[in-house]
mmCIF file of C-alpha atoms in Angstrom:
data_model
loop_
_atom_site.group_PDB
_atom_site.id
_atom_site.type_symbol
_atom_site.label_atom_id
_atom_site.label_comp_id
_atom_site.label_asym_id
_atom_site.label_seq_id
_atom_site.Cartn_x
_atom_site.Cartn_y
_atom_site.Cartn_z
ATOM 1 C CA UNK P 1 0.000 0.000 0.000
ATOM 2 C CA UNK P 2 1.720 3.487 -0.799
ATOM 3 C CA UNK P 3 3.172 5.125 2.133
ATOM 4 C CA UNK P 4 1.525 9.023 0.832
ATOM 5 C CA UNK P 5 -1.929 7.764 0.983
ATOM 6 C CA UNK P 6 -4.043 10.821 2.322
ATOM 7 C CA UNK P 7 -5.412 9.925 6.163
ATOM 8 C CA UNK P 8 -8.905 9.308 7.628
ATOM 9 C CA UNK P 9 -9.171 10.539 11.324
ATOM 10 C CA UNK P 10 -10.988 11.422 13.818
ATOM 11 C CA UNK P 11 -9.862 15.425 13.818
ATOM 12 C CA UNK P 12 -10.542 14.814 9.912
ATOM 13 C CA UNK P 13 -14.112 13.631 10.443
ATOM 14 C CA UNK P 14 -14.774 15.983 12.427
ATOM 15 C CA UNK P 15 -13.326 18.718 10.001
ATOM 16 C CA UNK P 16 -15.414 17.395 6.945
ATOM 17 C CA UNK P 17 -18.718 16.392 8.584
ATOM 18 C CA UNK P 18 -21.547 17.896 11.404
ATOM 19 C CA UNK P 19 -21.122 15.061 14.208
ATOM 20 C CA UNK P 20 -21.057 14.202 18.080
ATOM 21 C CA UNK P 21 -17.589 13.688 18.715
ATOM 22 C CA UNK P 22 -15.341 13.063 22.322
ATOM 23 C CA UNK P 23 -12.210 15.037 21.961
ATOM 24 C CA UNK P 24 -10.075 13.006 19.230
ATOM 25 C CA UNK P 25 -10.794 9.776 20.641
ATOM 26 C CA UNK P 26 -14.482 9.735 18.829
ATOM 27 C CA UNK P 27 -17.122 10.635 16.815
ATOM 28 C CA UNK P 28 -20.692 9.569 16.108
ATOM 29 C CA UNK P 29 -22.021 10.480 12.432
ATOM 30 C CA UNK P 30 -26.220 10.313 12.300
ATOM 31 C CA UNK P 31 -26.314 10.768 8.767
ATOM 32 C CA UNK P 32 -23.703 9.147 6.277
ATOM 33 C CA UNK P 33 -24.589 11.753 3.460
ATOM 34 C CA UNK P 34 -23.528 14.262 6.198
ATOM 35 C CA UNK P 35 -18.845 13.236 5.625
ATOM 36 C CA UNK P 36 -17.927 13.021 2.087
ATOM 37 C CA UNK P 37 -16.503 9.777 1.886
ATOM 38 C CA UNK P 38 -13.531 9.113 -0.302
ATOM 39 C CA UNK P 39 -13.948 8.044 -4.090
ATOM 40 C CA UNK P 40 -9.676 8.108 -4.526
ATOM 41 C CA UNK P 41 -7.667 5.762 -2.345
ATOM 42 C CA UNK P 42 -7.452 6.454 1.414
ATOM 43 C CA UNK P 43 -6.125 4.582 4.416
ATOM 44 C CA UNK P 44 -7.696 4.384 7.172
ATOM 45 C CA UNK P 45 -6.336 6.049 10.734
ATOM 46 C CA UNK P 46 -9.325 5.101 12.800
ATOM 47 C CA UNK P 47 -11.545 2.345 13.530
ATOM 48 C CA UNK P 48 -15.073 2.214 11.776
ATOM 49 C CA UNK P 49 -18.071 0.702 12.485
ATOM 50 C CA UNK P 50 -21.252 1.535 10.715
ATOM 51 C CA UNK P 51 -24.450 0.322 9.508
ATOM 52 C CA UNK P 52 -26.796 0.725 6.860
ATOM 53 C CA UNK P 53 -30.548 1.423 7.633
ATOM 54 C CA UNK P 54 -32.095 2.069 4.519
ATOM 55 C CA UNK P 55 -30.256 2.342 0.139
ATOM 56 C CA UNK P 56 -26.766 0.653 -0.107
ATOM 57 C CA UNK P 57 -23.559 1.411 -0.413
ATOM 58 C CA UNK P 58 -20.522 0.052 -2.499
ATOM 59 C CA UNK P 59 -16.980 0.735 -1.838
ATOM 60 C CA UNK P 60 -13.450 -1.090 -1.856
ATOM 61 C CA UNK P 61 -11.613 -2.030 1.292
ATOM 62 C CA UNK P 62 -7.927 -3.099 0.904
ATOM 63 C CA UNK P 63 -8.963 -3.184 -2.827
ATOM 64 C CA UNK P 64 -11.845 -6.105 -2.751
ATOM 65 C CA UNK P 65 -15.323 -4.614 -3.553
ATOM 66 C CA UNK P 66 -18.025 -4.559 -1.253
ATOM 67 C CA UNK P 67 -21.425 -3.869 -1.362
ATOM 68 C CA UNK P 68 -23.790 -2.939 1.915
ATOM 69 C CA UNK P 69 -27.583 -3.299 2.118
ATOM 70 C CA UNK P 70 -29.953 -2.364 4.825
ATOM 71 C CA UNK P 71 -29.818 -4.290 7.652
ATOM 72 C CA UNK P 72 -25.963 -4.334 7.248
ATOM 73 C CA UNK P 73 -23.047 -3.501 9.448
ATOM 74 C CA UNK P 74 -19.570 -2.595 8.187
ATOM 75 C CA UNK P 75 -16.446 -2.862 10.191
ATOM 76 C CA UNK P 76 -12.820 -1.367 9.197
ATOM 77 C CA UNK P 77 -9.738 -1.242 11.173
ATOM 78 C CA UNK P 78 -6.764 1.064 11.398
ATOM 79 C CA UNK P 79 -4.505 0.416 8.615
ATOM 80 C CA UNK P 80 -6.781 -0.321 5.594
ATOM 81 C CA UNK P 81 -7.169 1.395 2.618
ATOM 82 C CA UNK P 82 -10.521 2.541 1.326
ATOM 83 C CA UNK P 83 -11.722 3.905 -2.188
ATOM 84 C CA UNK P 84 -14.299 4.021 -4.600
ATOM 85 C CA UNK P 85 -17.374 4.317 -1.665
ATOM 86 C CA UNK P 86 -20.788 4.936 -3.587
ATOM 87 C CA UNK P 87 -24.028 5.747 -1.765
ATOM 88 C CA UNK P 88 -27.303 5.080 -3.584
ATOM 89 C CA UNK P 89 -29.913 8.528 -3.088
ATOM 90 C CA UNK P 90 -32.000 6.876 -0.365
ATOM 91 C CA UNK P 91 -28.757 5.833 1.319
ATOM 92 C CA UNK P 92 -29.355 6.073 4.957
ATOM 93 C CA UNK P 93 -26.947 4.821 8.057
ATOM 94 C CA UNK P 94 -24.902 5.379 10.567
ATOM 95 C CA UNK P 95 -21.094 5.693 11.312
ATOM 96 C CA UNK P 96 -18.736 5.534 14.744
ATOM 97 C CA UNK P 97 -15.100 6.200 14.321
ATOM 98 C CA UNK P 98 -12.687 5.395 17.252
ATOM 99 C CA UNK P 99 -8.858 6.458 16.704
ATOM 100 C CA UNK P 100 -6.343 3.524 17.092
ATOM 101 C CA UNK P 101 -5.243 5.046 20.743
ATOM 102 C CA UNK P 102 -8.697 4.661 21.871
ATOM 103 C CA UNK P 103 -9.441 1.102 20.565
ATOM 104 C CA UNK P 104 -6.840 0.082 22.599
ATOM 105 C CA UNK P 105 -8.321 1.988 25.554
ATOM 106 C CA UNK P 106 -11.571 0.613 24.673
ATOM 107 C CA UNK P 107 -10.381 -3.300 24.239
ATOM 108 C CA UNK P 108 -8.329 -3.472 28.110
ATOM 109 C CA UNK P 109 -9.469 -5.978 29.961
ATOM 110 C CA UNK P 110 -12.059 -7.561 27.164
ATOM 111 C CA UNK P 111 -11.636 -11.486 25.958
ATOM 112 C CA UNK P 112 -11.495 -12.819 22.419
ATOM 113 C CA UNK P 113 -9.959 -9.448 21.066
ATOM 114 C CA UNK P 114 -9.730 -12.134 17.610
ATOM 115 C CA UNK P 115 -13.403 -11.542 17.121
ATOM 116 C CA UNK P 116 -12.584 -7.804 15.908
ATOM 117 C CA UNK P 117 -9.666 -8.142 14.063
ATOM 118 C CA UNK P 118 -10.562 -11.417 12.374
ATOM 119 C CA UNK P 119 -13.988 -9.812 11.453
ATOM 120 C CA UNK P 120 -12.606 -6.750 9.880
ATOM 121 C CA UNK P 121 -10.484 -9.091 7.450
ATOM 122 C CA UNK P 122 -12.519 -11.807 6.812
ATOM 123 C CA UNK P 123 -16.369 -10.460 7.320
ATOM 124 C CA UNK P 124 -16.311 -6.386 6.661
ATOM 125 C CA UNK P 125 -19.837 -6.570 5.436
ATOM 126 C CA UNK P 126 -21.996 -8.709 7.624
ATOM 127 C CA UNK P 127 -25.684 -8.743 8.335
ATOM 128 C CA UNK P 128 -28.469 -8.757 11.057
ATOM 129 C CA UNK P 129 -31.824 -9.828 12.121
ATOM 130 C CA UNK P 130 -34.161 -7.486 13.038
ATOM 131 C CA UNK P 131 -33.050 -7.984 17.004
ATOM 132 C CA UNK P 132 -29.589 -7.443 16.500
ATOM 133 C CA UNK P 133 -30.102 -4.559 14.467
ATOM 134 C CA UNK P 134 -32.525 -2.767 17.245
ATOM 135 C CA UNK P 135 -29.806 -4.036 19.971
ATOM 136 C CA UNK P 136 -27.050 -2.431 17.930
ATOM 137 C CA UNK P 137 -29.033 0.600 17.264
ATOM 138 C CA UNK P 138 -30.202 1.160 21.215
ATOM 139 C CA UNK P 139 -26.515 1.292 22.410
ATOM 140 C CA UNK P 140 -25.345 3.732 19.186
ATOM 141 C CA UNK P 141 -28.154 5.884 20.702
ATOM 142 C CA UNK P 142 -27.473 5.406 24.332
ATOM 143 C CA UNK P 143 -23.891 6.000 23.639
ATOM 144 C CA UNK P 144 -24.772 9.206 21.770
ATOM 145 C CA UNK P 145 -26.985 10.841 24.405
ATOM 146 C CA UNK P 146 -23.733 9.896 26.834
ATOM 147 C CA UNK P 147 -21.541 11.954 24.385
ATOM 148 C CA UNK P 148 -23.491 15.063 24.052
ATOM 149 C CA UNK P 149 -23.798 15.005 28.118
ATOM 150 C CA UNK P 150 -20.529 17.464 28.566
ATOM 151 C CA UNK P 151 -21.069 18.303 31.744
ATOM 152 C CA UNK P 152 -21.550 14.467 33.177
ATOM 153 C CA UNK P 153 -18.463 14.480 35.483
ATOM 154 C CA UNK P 154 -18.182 10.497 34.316
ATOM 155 C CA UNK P 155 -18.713 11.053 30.751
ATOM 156 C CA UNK P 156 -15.299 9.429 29.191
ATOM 157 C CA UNK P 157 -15.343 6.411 31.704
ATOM 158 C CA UNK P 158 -19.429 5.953 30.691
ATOM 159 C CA UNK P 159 -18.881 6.343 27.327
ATOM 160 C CA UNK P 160 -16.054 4.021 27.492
ATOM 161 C CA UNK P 161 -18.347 1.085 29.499
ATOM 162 C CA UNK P 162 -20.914 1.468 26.786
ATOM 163 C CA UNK P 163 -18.650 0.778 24.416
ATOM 164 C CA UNK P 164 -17.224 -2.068 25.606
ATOM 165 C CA UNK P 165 -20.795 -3.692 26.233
ATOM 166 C CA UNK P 166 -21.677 -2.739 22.257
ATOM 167 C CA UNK P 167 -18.887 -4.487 21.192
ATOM 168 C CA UNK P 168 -19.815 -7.434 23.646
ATOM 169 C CA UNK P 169 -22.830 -7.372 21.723
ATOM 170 C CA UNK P 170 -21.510 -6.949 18.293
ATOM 171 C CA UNK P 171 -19.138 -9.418 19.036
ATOM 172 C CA UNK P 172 -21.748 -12.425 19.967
ATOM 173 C CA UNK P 173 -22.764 -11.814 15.905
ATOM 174 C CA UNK P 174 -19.693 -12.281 14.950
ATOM 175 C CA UNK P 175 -18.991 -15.412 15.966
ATOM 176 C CA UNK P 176 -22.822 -16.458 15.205
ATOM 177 C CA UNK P 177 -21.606 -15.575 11.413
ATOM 178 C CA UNK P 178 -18.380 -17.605 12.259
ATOM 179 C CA UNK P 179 -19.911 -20.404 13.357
ATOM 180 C CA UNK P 180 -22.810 -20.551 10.704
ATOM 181 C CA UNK P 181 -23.161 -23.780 9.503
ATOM 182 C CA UNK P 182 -23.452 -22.694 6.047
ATOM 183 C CA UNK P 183 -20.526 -20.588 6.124
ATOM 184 C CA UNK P 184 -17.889 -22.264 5.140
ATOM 185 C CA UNK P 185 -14.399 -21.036 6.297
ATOM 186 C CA UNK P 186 -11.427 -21.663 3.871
ATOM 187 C CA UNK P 187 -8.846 -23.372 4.845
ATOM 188 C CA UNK P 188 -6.650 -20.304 4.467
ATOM 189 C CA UNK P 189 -9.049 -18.567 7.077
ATOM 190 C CA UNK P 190 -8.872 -21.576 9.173
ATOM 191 C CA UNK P 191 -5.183 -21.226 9.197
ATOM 192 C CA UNK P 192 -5.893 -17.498 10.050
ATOM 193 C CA UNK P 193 -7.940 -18.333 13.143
ATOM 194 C CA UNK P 194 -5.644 -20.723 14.419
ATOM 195 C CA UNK P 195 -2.934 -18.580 14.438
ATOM 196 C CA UNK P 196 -4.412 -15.454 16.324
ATOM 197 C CA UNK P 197 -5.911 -17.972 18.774
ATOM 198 C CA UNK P 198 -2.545 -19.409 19.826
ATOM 199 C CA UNK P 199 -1.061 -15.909 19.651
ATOM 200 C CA UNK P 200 -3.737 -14.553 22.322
ATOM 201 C CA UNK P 201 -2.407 -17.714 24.125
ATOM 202 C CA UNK P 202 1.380 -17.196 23.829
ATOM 203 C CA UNK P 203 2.454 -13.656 22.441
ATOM 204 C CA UNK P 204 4.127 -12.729 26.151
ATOM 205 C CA UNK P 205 6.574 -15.667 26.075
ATOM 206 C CA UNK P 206 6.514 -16.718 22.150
ATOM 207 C CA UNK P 207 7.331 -13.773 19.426
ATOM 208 C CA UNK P 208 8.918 -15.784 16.968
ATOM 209 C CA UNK P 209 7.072 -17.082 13.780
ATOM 210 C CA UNK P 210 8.755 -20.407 13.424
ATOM 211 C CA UNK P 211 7.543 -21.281 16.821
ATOM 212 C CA UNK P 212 3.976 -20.894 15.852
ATOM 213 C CA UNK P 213 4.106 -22.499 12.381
ATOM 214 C CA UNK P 214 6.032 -25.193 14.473
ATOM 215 C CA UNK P 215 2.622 -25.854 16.616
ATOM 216 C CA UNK P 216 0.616 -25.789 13.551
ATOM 217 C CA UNK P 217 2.762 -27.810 11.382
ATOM 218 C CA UNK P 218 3.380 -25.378 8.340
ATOM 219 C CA UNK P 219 6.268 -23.960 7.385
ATOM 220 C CA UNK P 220 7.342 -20.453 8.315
ATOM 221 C CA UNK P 221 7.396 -19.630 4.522
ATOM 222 C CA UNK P 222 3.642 -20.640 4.451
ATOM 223 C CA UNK P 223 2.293 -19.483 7.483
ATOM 224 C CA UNK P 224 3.781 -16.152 6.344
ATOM 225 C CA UNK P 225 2.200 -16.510 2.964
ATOM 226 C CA UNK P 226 -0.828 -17.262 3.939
ATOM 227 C CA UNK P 227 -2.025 -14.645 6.824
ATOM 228 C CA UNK P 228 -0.397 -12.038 4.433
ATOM 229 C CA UNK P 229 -3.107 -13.216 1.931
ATOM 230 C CA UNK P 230 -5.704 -13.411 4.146
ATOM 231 C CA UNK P 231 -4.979 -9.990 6.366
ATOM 232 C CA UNK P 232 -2.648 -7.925 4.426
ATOM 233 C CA UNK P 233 -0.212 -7.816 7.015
ATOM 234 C CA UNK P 234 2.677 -10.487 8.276
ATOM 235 C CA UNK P 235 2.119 -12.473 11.396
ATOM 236 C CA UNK P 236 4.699 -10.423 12.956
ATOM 237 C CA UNK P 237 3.156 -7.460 12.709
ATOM 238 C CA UNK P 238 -0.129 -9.446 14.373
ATOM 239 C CA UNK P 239 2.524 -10.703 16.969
ATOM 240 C CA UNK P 240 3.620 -7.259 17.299
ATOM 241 C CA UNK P 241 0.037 -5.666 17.829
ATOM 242 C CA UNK P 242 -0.618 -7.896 20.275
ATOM 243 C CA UNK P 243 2.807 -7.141 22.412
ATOM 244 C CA UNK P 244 1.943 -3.260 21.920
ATOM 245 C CA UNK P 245 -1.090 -3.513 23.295
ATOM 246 C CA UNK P 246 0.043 -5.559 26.527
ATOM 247 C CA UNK P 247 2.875 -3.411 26.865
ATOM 248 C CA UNK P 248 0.679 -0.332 26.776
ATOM 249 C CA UNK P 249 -2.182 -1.511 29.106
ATOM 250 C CA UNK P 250 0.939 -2.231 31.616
ATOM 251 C CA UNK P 251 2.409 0.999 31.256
ATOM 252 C CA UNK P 252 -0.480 3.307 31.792
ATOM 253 C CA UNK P 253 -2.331 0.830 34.533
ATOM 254 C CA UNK P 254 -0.009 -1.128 36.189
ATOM 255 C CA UNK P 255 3.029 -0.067 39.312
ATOM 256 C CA UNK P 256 5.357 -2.455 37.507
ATOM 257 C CA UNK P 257 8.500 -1.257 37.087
ATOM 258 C CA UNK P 258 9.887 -1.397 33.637
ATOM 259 C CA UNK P 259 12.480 -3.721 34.827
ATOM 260 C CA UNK P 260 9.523 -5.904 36.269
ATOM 261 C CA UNK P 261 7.441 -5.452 32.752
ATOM 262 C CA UNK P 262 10.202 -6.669 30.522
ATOM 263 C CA UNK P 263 10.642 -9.706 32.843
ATOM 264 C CA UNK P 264 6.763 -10.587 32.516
ATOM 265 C CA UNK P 265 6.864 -10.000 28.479
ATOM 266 C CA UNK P 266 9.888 -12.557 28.681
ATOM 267 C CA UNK P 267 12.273 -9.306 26.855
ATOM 268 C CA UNK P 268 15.817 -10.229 27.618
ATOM 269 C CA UNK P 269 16.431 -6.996 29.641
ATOM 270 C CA UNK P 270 14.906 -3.991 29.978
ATOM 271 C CA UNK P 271 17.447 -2.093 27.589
ATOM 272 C CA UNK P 272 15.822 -4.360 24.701
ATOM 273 C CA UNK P 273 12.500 -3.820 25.798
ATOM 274 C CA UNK P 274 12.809 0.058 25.486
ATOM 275 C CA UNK P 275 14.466 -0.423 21.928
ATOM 276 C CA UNK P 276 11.700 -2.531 20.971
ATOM 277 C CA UNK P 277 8.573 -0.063 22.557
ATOM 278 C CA UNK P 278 10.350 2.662 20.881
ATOM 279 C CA UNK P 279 10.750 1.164 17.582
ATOM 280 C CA UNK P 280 6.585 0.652 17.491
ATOM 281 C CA UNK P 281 5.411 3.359 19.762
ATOM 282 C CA UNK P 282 8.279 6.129 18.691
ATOM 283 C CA UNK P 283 8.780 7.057 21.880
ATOM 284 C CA UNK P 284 10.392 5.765 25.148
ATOM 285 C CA UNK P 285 8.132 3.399 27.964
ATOM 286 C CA UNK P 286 9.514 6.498 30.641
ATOM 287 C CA UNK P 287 7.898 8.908 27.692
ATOM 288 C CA UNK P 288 4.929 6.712 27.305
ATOM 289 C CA UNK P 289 3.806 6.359 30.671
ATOM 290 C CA UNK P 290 4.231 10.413 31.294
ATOM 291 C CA UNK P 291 2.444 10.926 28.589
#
């Protein structure tokens, strides 16, 4: 993907569109007519859920067309590159946009963190029944009312808890679409799947890739070859995410030491763990948890 690929944020959103937003961390479109959404190629600096009410919508994600229906949801993560997005006139729906900072946030603590970014790969157009889409729809709306409240002295942390029970609840459709008997998983995706499962087991003692092709006897070369295919990024970089995000949640909520932090991540010594924060986080662990 080119590296000078224009950006879609939340201070962007929030630039080109009328919407509820908290600080940088989010924002809550009512009306998708209301952003201009990208025609040319963009990647994607936020987090996007959304979902169709009424029309359709086609568009391109990581280059593979899509197309959206009422009753729909979408889901795109961080990283992805989005183009060609057409709205029909009657197009109606609904958008949330979280920045990659706040996803984290968001996702401390929860289980089966897989369920997102396997669904944003494998499943970004999925649909609902008429009960999920009304359970869906009463949380965008009760988070909403939370986020115009801006004098509610417990307005981030509320917003925050609402959040993490919507994607609680978008998550149990997930893996009802995962586990569809008629939908039948390639073996590629199965391969997918069983990777980020024993890497939510393993990534603070195991970061090498031979190690986990080794417990799902494949080769390195194809293990490699085939996440690529079916994520668009290496199963480092998923190893990677996953160490981030530990490292992170220790830094801002733990009274570890960073001595005490790299021994728990199983880093050599604490020298190599600051090398290795700073190489993904471009700053310092001391900077980070100041900051």
């Amino acid at each position: 993907m080119p590296k000078d690929l224009p950006t879609i944020t939340i201070a962007s959103v929030k630039q080109a569109s009328s919407c509820l937003s908290l600080g940088d961390d989010l924002a809550l479109i009512d009306n998708v007519k209301s952003i201009i959404l990208p025609g040319e190629a963009k990647r994607l600096g936020c987090f996007i859920f959304a979902f169709c009410d009424k029309g359709s919508v086609n568009y391109e994600i990581d280059t593979m067309p899509q197309k959206v229906e009422a009753g729909h949801c979408i889901i795109m993560c961080s990283g992805q590159m989005l183009q060609k997005v057409e709205l029909s006139a009657d197009c109606q729906g609904r958008m949330v946009f979280m920045s990659p900072q706040y996803v984290q946030e968001v996702l401390t603590g929860m289980h089966d963190l897989s369920s997102i970014f396997l669904f944003s790969r494998l499943h970004p157009v999925f649909s609902m029944n008429r009960e999920e889409a009304r359970s869906i729809l009463g949380f965008y709306l009760l988070i909403r009312q939370k986020v115009g409240e801006a004098t509610h002295r417990f307005r981030k942390d509320t917003v925050k808890a609402l959040l993490q029970a919507f994607l609680y609840d978008a998550g149990n459709i997930f893996w009802k679409v995962f586990n569809n008997e008629d939908e039948k998983n390639t073996r590629n995706e199965e391969i997918f799947m069983q990777f980020i499962e024993l890497v939510e087991k393993h990534f603070k003692t195991e970061r090498r890739v031979t190690w986990y092709a080794l417990q799902m006897h494949i080769t390195p070369k194809y293990l490699s070859e085939t996440i690529r295919k079916v994520s668009r990024q290496t199963p480092g970089e998923w190893i990677d995410s996953y160490v981030m995000l530990e490292l992170r949640v220790l830094l801002r909520t733990s009274l570890l030491s960073i001595k005490e932090i790299a021994e728990q991540m199983n880093f050599p010594n604490q020298s190599f763990l600051g090398k290795y924060f700073k190489q993904h986080a471009g700053m310092s662990p001391k900077q980070y948890r100041r900051h």
